PDB file of C-alpha atoms in Angstrom:
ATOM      1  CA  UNK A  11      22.107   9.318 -16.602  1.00 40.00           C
ATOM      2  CA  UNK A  12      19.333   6.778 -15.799  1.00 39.00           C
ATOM      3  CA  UNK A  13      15.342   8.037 -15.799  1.00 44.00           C
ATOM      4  CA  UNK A  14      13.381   8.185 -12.731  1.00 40.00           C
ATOM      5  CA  UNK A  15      11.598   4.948 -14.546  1.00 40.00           C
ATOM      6  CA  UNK A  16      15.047   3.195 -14.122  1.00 42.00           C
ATOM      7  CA  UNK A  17      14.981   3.482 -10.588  1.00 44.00           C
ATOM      8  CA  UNK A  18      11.534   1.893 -10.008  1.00 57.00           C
ATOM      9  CA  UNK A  19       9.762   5.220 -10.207  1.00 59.00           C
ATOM     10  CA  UNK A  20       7.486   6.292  -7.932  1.00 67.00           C
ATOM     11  CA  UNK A  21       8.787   3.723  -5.196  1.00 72.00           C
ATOM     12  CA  UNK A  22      12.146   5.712  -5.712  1.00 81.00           C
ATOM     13  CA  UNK A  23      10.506   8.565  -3.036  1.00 79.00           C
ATOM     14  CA  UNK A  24       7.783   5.620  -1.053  1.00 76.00           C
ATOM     15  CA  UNK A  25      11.016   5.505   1.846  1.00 85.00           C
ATOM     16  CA  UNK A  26      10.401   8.051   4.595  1.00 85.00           C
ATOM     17  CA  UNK A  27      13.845   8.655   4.572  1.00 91.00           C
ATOM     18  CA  UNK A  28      13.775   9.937   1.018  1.00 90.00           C
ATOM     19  CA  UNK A  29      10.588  12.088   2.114  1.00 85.00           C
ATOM     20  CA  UNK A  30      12.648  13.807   4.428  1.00 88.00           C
ATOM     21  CA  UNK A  31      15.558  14.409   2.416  1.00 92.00           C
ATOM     22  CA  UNK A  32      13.398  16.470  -0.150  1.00 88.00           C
ATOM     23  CA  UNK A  33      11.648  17.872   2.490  1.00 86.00           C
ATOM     24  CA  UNK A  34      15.100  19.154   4.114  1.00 89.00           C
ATOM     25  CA  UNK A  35      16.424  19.881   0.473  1.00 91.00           C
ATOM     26  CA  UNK A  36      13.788  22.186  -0.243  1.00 86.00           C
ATOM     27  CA  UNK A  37      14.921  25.061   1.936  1.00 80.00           C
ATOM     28  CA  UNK A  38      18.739  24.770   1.840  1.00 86.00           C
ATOM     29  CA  UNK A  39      21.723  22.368  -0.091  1.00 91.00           C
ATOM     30  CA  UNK A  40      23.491  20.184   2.211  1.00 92.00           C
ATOM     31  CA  UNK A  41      25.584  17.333   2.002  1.00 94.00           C
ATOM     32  CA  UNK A  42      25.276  13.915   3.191  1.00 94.00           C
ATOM     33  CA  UNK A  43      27.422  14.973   6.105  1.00 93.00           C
ATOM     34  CA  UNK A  44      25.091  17.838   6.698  1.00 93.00           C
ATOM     35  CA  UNK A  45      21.714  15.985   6.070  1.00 94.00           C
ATOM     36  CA  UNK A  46      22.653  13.266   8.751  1.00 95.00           C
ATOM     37  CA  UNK A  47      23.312  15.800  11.567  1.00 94.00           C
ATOM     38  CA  UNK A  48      20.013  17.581  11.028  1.00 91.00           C
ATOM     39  CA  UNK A  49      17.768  14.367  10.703  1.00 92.00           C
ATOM     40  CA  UNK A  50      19.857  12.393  13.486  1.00 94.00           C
ATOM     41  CA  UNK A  51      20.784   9.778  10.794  1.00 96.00           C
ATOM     42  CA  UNK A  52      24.250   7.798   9.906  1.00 96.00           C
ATOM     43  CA  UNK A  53      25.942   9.413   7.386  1.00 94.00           C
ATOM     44  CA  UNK A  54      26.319   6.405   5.294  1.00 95.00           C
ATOM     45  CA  UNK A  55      22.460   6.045   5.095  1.00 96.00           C
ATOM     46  CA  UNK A  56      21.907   9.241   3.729  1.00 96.00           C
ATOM     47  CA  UNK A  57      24.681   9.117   1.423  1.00 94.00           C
ATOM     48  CA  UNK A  58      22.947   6.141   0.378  1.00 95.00           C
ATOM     49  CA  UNK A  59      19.313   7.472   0.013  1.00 94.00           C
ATOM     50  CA  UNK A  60      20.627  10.715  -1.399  1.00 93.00           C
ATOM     51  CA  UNK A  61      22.511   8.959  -4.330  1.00 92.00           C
ATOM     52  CA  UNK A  62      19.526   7.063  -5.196  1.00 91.00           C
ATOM     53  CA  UNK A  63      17.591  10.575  -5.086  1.00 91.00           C
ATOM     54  CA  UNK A  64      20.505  12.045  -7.195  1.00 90.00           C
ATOM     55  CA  UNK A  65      19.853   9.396  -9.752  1.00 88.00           C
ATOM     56  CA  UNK A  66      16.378   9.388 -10.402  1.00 85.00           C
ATOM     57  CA  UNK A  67      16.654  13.413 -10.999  1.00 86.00           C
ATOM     58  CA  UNK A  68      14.885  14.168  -7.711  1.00 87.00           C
ATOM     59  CA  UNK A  69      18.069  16.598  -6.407  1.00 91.00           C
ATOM     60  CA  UNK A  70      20.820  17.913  -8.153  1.00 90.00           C
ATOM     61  CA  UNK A  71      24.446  18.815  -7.525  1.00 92.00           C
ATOM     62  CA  UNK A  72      24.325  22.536  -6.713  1.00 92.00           C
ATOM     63  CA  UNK A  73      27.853  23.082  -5.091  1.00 92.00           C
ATOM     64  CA  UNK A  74      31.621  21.203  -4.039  1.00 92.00           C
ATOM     65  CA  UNK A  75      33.085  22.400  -1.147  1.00 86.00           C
ATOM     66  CA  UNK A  76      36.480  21.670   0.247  1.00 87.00           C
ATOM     67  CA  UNK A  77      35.752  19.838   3.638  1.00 83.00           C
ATOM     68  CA  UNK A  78      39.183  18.804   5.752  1.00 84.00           C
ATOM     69  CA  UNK A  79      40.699  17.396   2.739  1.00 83.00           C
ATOM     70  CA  UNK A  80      37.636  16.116   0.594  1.00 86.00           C
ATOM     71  CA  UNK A  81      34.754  17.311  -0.747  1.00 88.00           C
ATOM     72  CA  UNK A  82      31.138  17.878   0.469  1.00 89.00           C
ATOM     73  CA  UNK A  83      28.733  17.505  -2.694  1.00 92.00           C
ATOM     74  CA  UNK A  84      25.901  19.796  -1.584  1.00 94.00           C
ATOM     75  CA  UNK A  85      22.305  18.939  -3.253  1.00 94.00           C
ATOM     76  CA  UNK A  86      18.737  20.956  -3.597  1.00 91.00           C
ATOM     77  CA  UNK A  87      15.473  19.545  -4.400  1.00 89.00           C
ATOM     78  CA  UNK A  88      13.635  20.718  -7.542  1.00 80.00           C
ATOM     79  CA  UNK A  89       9.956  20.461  -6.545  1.00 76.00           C
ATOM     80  CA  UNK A  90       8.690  19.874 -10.290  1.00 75.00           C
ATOM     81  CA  UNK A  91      10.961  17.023 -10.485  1.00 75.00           C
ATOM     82  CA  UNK A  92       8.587  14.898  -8.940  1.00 69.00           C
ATOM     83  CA  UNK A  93       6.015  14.574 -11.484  1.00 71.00           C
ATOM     84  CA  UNK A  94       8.270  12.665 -13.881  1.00 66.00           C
ATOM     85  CA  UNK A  95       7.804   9.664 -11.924  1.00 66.00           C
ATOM     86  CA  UNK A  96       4.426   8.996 -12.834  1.00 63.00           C
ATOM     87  CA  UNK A  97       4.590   6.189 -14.767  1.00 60.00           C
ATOM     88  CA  UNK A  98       1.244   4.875 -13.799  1.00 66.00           C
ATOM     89  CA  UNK A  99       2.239   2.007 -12.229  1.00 75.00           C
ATOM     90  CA  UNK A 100      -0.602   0.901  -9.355  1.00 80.00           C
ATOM     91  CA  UNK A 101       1.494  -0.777  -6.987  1.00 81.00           C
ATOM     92  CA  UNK A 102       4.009   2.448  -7.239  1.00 78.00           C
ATOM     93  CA  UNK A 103       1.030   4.368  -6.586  1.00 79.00           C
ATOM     94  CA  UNK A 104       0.230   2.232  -3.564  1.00 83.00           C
ATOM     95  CA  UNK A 105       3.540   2.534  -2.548  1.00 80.00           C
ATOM     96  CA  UNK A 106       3.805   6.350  -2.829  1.00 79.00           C
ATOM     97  CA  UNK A 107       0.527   7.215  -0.867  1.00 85.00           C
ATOM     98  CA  UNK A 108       1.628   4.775   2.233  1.00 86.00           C
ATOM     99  CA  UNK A 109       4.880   6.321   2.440  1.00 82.00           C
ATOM    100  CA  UNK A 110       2.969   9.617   2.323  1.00 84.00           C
ATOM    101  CA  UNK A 111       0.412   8.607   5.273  1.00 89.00           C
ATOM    102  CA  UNK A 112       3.393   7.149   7.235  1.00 88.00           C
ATOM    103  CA  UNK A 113       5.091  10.523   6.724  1.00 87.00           C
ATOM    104  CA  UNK A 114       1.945  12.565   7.557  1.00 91.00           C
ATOM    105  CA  UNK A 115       1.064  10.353  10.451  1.00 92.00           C
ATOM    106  CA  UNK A 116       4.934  11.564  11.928  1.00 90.00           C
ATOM    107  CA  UNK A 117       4.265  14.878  11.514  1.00 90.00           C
ATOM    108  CA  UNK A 118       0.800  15.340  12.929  1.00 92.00           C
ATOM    109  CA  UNK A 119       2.447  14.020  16.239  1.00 93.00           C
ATOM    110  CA  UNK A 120       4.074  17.006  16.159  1.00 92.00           C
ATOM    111  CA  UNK A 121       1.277  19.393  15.374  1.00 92.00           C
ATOM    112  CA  UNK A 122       1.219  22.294  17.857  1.00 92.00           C
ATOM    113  CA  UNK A 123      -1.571  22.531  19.897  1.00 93.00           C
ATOM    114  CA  UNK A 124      -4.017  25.468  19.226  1.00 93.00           C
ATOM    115  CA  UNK A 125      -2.267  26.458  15.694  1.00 92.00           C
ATOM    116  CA  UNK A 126      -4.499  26.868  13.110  1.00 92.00           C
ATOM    117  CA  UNK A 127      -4.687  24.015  10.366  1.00 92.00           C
ATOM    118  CA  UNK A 128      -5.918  23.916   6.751  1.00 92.00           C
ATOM    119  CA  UNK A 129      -7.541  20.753   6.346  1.00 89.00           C
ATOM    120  CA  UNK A 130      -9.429  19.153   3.461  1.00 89.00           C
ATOM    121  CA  UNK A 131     -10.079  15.963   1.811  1.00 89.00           C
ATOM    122  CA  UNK A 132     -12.494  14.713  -0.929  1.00 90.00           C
ATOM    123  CA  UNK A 133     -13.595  12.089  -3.612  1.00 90.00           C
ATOM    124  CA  UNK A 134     -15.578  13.937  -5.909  1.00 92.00           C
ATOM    125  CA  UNK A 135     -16.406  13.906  -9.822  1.00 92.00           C
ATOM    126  CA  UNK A 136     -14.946  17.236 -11.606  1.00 94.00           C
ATOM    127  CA  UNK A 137     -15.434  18.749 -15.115  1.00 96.00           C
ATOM    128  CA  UNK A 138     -12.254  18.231 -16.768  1.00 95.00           C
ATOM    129  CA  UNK A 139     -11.377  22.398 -16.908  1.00 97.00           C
ATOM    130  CA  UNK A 140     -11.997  22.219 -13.198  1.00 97.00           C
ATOM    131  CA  UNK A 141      -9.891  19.166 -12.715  1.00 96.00           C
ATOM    132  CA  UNK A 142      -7.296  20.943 -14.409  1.00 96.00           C
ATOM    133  CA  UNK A 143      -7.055  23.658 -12.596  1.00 97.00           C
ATOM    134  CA  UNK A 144      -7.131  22.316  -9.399  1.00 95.00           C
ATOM    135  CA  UNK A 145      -3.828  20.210 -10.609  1.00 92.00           C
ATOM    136  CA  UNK A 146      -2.638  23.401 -11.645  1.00 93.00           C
ATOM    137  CA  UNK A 147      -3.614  24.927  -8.175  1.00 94.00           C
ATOM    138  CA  UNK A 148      -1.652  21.888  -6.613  1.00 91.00           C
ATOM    139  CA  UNK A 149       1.517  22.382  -8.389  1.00 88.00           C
ATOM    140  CA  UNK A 150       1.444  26.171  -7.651  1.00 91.00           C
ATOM    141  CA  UNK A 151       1.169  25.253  -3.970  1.00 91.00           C
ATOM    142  CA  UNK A 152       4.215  23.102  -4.369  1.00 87.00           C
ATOM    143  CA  UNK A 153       5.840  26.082  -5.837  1.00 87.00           C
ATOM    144  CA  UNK A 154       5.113  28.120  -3.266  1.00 91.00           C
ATOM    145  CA  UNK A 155       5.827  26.215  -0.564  1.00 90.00           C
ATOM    146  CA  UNK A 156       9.039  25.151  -2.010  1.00 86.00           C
ATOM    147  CA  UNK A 157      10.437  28.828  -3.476  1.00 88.00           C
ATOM    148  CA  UNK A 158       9.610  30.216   0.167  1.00 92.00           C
ATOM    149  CA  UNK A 159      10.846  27.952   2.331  1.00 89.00           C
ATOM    150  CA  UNK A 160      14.173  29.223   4.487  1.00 89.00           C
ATOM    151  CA  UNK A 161      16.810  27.452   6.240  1.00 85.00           C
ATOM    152  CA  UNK A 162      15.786  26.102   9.978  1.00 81.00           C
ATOM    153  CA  UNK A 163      17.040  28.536  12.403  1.00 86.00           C
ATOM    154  CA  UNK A 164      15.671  31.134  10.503  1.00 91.00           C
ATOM    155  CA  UNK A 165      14.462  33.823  12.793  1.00 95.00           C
ATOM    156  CA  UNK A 166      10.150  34.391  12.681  1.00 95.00           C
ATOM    157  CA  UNK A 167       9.960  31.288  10.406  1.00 94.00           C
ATOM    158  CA  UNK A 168       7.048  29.153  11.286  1.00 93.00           C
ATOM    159  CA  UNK A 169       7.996  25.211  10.485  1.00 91.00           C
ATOM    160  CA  UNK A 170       4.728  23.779   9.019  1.00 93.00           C
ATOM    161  CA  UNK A 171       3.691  20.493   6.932  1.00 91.00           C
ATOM    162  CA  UNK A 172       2.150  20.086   3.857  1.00 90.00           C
ATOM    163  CA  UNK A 173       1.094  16.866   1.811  1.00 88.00           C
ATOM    164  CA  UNK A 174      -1.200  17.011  -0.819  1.00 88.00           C
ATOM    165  CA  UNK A 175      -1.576  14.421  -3.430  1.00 87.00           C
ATOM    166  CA  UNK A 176      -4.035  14.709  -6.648  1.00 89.00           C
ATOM    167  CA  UNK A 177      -4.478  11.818  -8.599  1.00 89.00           C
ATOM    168  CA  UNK A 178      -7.997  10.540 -10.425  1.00 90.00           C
ATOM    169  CA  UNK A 179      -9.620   7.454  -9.294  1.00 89.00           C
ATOM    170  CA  UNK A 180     -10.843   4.698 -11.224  1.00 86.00           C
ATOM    171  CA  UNK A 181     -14.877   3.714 -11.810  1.00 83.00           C
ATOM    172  CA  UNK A 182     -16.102   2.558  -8.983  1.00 76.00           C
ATOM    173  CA  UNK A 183     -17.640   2.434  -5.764  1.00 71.00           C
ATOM    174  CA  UNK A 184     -15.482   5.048  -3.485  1.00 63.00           C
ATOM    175  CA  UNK A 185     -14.505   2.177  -1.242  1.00 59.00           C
ATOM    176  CA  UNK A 186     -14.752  -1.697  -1.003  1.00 54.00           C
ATOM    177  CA  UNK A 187     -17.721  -3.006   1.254  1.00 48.00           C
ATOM    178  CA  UNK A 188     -14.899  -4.355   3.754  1.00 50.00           C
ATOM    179  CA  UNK A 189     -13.764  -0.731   3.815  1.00 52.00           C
ATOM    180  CA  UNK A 190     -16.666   1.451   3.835  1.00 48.00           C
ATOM    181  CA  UNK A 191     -17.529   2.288   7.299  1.00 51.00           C
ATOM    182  CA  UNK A 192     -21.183   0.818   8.757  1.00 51.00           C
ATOM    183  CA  UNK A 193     -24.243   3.067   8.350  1.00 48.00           C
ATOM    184  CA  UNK A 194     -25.849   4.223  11.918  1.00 48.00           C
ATOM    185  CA  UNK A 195     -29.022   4.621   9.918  1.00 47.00           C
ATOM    186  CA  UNK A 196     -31.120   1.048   9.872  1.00 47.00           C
ATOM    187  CA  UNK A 197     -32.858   1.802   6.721  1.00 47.00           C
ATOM    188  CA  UNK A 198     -29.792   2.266   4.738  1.00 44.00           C
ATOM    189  CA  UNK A 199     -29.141  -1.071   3.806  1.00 43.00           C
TER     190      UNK A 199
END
């Protein structure tokens, strides 16, 4: 079976297809068949992107079912699969937090209006015990969010979104001058 680092690693997930094929994997198996309904999606596509997920250890086989004749391969996502993809790669890295922002972008046009949201977002320096914790706080939050999560349709669920990325950032300034937005104050310069 080939590694996630055979199939390009992180750039194996940077398609929003992919995105929402683990996101729809996380509450419930389904086939290709069954994936392509729900996302409005040929068949053939997501046969396609869910092999390529299959490979790189992202989803795994969890049922065949006879299906008029043939047989539906049913997958689930295994949230701490993830994680073995990190092969350090920058331009995976790149690739990975665009198809995030793409992703999140989607979904915020679909926030609902007046729901509460849990927002935060930082570049800061950490002690190392703190930085480890908060990774360990991250992948508990995957954990959560993907051991809880139930089957659309399911009465009193509340559909929400969630993307959260930790990763350390290199020496630096926090953002190239061509990037960093201008200063209102005239005495900053």
């Amino acid at each position: 079976m080939p590694t996630p680092h055979d199939l390009e690693g992180l750039r194996v997930v940077a398609h929003p297809l992919r995105l929402k094929l683990l996101s729809l994997l996380t509450a419930e198996s389904l086939s290709a068949a069954e994936a392509a309904r729900v996302l409005g999606e040929s068949q053939a596509n997501v046969s396609y992107h869910l092999r390529r997920l299959a490979q790189a250890g992202l989803v795994q086989l969890v049922e065949e079912a006879r299906v008029r004749g043939g047989v539906a391969k049913r997958y689930r996502h295994d949230p701490a699969s993830g994680e073995a993809l990190a092969s350090g790669d920058a331009d995976e890295h790149r690739a990975l937090m665009s198809a995030l922002a793409a992703e999140l972008v989607q979904r915020s046009a679909r926030y609902e209006p007046g729901a509460p949201i849990v927002f935060t977002d930082a570049e800061v320096r950490l002690p190392a015990e703190a930085w480890q914790r908060v990774r360990d706080l991250g992948r508990e939050l995957g954990r959560l969010l993907h051991d809880e999560a139930v089957a659309a349709g399911t009465p009193g669920a509340v559909r929400v979104a969630a993307t959260v990325t930790l990763f350390p950032v290199a020496p630096g300034p926090a953002a190239p001058a061509s990037e960093a937005p201008p200063s209102s104050d005239p005495g900053a310069e």
